[in-house]
XYZ file of C-alpha atoms in Angstrom:
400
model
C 121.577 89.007 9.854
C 124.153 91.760 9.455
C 121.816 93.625 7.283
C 118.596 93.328 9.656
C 120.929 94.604 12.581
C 121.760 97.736 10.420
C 117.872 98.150 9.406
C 117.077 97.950 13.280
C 119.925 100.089 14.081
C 118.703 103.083 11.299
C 115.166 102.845 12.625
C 114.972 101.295 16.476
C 111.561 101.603 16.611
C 111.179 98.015 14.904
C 112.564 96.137 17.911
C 111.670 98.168 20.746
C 108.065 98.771 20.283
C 107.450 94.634 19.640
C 109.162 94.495 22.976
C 106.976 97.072 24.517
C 104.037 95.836 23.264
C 104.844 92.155 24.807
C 106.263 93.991 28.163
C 102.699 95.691 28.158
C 100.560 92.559 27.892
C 102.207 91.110 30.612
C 101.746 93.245 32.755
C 98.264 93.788 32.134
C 97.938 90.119 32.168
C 98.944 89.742 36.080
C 95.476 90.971 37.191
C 93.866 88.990 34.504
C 95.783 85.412 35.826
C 94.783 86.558 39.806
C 90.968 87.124 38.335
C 91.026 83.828 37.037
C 92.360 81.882 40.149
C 95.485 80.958 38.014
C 98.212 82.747 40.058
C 97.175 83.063 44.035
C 98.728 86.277 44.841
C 98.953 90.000 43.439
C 101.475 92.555 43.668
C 100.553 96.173 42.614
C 103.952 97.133 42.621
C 104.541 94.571 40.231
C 101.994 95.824 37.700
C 103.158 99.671 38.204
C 107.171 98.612 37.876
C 106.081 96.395 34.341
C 103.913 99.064 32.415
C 106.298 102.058 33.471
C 109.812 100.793 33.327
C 109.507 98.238 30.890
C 106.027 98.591 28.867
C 106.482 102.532 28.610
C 110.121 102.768 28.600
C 110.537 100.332 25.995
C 108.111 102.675 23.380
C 110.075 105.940 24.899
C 113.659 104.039 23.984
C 111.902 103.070 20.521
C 110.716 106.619 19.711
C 113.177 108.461 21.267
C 116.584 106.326 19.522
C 114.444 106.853 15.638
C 113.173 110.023 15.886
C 115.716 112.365 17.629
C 118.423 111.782 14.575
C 115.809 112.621 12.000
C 114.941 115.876 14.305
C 118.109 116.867 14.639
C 119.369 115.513 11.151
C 122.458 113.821 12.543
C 123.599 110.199 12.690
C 121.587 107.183 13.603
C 121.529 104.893 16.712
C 124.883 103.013 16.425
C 125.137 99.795 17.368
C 126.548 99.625 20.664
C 123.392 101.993 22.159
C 121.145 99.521 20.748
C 122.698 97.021 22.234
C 122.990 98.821 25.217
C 119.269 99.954 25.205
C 118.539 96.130 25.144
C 120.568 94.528 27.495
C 119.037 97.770 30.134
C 115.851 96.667 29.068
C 116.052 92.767 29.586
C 117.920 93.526 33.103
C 114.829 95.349 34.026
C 112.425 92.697 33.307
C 114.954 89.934 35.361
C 115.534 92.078 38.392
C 111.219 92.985 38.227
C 110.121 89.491 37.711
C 112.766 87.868 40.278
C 111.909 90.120 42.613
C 114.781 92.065 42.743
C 112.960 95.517 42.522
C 116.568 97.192 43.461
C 118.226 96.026 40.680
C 115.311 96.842 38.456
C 115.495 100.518 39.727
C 119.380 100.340 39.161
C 118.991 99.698 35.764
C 116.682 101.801 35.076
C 118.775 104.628 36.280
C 121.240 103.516 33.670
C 118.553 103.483 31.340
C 117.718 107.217 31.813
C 121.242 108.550 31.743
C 121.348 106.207 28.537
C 118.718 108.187 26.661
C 120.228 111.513 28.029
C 123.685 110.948 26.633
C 121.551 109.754 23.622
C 119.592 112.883 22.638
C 122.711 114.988 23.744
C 125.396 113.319 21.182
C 123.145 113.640 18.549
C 121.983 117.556 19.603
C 125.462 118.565 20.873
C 127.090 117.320 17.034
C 124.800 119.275 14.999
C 124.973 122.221 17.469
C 121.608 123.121 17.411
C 120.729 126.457 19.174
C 117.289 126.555 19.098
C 115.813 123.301 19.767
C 111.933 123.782 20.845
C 111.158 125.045 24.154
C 109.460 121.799 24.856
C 112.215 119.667 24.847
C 113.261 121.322 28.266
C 110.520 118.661 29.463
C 113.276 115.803 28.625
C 116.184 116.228 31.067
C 112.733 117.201 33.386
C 111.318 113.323 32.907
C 114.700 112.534 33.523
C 115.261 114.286 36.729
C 111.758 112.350 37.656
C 112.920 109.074 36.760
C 116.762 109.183 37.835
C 115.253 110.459 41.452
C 112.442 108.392 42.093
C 114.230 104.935 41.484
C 117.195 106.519 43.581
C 114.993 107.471 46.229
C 113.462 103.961 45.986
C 116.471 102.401 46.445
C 117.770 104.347 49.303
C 114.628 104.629 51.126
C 114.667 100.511 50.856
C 117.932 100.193 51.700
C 117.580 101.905 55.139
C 119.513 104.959 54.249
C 116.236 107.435 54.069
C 113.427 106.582 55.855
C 110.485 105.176 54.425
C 108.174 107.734 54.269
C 110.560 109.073 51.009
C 108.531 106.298 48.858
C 105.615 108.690 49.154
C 107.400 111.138 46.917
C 109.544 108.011 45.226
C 106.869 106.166 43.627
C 104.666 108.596 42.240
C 107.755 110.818 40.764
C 108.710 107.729 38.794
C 104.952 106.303 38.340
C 103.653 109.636 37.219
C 106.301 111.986 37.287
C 108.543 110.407 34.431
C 105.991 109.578 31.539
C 103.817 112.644 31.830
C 106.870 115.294 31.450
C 107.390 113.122 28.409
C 104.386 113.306 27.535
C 103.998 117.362 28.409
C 107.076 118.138 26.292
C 107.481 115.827 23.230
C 103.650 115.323 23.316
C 102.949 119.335 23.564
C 104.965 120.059 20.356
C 104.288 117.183 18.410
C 100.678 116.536 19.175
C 98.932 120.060 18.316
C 101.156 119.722 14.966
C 100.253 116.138 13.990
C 96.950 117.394 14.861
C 97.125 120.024 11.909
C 96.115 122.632 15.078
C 99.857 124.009 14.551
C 102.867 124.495 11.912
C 105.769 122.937 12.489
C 108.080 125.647 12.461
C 111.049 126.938 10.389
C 114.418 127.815 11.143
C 113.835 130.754 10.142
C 110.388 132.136 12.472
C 112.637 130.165 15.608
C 115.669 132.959 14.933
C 113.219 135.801 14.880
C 111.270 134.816 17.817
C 114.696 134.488 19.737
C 114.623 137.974 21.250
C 111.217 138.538 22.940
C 109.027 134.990 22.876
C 111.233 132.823 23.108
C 113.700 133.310 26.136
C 110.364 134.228 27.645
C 108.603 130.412 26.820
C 111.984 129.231 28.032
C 111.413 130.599 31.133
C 107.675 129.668 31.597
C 108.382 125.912 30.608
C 111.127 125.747 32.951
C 109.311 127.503 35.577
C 106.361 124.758 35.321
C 108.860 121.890 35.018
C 110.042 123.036 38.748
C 106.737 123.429 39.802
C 105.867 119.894 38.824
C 108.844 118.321 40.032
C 107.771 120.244 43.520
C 104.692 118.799 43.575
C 105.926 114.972 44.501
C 108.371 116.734 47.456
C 104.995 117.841 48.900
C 102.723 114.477 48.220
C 106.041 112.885 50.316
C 105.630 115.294 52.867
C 101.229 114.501 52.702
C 100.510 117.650 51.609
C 98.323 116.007 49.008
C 95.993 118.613 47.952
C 98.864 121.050 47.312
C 101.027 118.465 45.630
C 97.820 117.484 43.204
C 96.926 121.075 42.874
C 99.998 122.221 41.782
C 100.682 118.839 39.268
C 97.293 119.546 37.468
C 97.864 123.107 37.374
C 101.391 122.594 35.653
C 99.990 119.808 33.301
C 97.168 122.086 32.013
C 98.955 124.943 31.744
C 101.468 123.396 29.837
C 98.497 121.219 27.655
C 96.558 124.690 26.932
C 99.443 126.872 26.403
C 100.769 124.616 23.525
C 96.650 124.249 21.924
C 96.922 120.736 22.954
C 93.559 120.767 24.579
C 91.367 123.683 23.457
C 91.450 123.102 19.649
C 90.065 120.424 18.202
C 92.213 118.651 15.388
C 92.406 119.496 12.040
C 94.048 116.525 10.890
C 90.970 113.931 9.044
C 90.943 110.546 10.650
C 90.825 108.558 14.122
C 94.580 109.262 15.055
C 94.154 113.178 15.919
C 91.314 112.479 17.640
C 93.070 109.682 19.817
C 96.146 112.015 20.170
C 93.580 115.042 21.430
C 91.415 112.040 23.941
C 94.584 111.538 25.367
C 95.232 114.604 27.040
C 91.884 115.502 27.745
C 92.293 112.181 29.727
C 95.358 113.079 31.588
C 94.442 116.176 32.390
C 90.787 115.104 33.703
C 92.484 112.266 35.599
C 94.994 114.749 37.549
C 91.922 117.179 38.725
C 90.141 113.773 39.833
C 92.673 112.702 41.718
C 92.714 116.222 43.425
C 89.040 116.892 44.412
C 88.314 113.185 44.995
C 91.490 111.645 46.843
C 89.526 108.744 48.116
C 89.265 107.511 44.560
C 93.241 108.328 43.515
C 93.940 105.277 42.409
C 91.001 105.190 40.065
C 91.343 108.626 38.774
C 95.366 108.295 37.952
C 94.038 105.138 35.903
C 92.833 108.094 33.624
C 96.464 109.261 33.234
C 97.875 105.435 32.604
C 94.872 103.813 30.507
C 93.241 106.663 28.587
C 96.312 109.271 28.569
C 99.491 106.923 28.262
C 98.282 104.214 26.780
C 96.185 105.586 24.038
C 98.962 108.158 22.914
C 101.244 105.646 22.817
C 98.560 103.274 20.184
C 98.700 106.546 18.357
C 102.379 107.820 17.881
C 102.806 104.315 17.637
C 100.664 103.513 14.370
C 101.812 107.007 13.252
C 105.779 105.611 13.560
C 105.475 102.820 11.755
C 102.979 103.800 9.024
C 105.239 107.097 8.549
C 108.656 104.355 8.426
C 107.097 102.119 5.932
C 106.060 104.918 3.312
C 102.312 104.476 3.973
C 101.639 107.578 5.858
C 99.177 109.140 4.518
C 97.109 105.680 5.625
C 96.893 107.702 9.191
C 93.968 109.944 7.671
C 92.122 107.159 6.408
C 91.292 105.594 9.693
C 92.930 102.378 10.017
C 90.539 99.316 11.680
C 93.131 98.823 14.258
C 92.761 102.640 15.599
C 89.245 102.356 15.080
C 89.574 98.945 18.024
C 91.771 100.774 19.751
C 89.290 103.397 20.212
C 86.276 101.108 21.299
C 88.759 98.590 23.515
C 90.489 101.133 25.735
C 88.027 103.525 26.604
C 85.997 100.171 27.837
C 88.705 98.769 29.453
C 89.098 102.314 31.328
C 85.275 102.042 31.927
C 85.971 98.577 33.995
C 88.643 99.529 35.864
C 86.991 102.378 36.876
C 83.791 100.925 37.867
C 85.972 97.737 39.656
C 86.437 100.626 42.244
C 82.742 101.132 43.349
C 82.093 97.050 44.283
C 84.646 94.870 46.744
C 83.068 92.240 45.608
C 83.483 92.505 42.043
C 86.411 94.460 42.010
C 89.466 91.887 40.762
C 86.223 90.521 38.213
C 86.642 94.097 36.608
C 90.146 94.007 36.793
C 90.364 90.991 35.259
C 88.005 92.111 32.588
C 89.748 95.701 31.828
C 93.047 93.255 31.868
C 91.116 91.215 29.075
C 90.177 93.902 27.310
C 93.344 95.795 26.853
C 95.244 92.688 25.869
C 93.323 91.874 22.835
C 93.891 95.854 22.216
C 97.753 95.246 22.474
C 97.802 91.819 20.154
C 95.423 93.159 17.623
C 98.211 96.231 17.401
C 100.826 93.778 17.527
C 99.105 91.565 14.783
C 98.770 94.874 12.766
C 102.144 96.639 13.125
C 104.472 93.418 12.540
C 104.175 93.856 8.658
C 105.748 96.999 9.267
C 108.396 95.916 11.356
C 109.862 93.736 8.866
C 108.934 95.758 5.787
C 111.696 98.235 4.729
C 110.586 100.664 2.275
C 112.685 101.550 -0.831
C 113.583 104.749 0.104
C 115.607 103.997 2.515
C 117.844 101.435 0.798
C 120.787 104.150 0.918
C 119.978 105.151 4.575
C 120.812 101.814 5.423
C 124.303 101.472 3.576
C 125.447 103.971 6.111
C 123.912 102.713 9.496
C 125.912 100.705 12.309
């Protein structure tokens, strides 16, 4: 047992994303249950607390706790963060599902500052000095995520008034996951798409004096821009608020060769990485020129854009932790499903909007659909979370 808690602790990944996978197929399930007539009421807030504080968050803490001391080549996740991360996580899910959406938001405040302190031990010890630009996007998602639940909280409390939700929920919906995804996904994802070089200490020094300050600037710039654009959605200034987020998003997507070129890298993976954007990026200009249909066109952003970068990085993670990396260019059958299942399950959520009639039927069928996308991944990836390769047998003798 001690030895599994040490293998867990060196690589987090292999209990967090099992949890995020489960977190993620229950909430999809709760419009699949109401289409069937087995549970008699729905709750979107419900769905929306699930997928992005608990489904999302729990694949963030995974990523985030295995790959940011391997980035910044210091220690692994101790012990008592795991444990930490954990207990955060489960208090979500009991203050969500006893409908205690205060509490939820409380913890996931603590959950934030959690990850910040994380990424800043690690980043602070090695005193790194030239970290990439992108990761400016991180204390960004935070800023999103620490404000919306607070707003949340005091806005249901009585302390702000109520029309504060309107910025609240989509700066922690929205506002949280796609900084995220805008900086870690903007390095990584041109890079693992072979459309960039990682770069070298050396080529970061010598940009120093001219590009870099000045991509500094321009990231931080469009972080505040972004972060501006939920004040205004509060305030119903809609069209400026989704102007300005889509503007920001692409900018950000295109500046980093996210979106224009196409990937390199052989194999379904790139490909999903590359959909993904395109999808977030189509879904935020939807959502601006046809606001009747918002709900529907952020469903772009969650389905195709979150969830299918997160099957990605995800398959990349643990084929990359088990030694079998090099299985990402061959096209693995459960990308392949991954690629047929969401896009359709996308397609009936979409088209759910354009019937009354119908419309928890396609629910209940892009519910359906996505589910047998998350067990099939769960089916495939559980090998890996209990496999340990051999080179990391001396990793391990100085974890936890």
């Amino acid at each position: 047992m001690k030895n599994a808690w040490a293998v867990i602790c060196n690589e987090p990944y292999r209990l967090f994303f099992p949890i995020g996978i489960g977190m993620g197929v229950f909430g999809a399930s709760h419009w699949l249950l109401y289409a069937l007539g087995i549970i008699p009421n729905y709750s979107g807030s419900f769905h929306s607390a699930v997928q992005i504080q608990l489904y999302m968050s729990s694949f963030v803490v995974g990523f985030l706790t295995t790959a940011v001391p391997r980035f910044s080549a210091t220690f692994t996740a101790e012990s008592f963060e795991v444990t930490a991360f954990l207990a955060l996580i489960l208090a979500i899910f009991a203050g969500v599902v006893s409908g205690h959406p205060l509490l939820a938001h409380g913890f996931f405040m603590a959950l934030v500052v959690g990850l910040l302190v994380f990424v800043a031990r690690r980043f602070l010890k090695r005193n790194i000095q030239y970290p990439p630009v992108q990761f400016i996007w991180i204390p960004v998602a935070a800023l999103h995520g620490l404000c919306g639940s607070a707003l949340m909280i005091l806005a249901q409390k009585g302390v702000l008034g109520v029309n504060f939700m309107a910025s609240a929920k989509p700066m922690l919906n929205q506002g949280f996951m796609l900084s995220l995804v805008l900086g870690i996904g903007g390095f990584l994802g041109p890079r693992i798409m072979g459309s960039r070089e990682f770069p070298n200490p050396e080529s970061i020094r010598a940009s120093i004096p001219a590009f870099r300050s000045r991509q500094a600037v321009i990231q931080g710039v469009a972080g505040l821009i972004f972060f501006s654009s939920f004040w205004l959605e509060g305030l119903d200034f809609k069209t400026a608020a989704y102007a300005l987020r889509a503007a920001a998003a692409t900018y950000i997507l295109l500046q980093s060769h996210a979106l224009i070129l196409r990937p390199k890298t052989p194999g379904v993976f790139s490909r999903l990485v590359w959909m993904s954007f395109w999808f977030i990026v189509a879904g935020l200009w939807l959502a601006l020129f046809f606001p009747k249909h918002l709900v529907s066109a952020l469903h772009l952003v969650f389905i195709g854009g979150f969830s299918l970068i997160t099957f990605a990085v995800s398959t990349m993670v643990v084929y990359s932790h088990s030694g079998q990396g090099e299985k990402l260019q061959r096209s693995p059958w459960i990308l392949k499903l991954v690629m047929v299942l969401v896009p359709l399950a996308l397609f009936f959520r979409l088209t759910a909007a354009l019937t009354t009639e119908h419309y928890f039927t396609g629910l209940g069928i892009a519910a359906f659909l996505w589910i047998v996308a998350g067990v099939s991944w769960f089916i495939f990836a559980a090998n890996f979370f209990i496999k340990i390769p051999q080179r990391s047998h001396e990793e391990r003798g100085r974890v936890c």
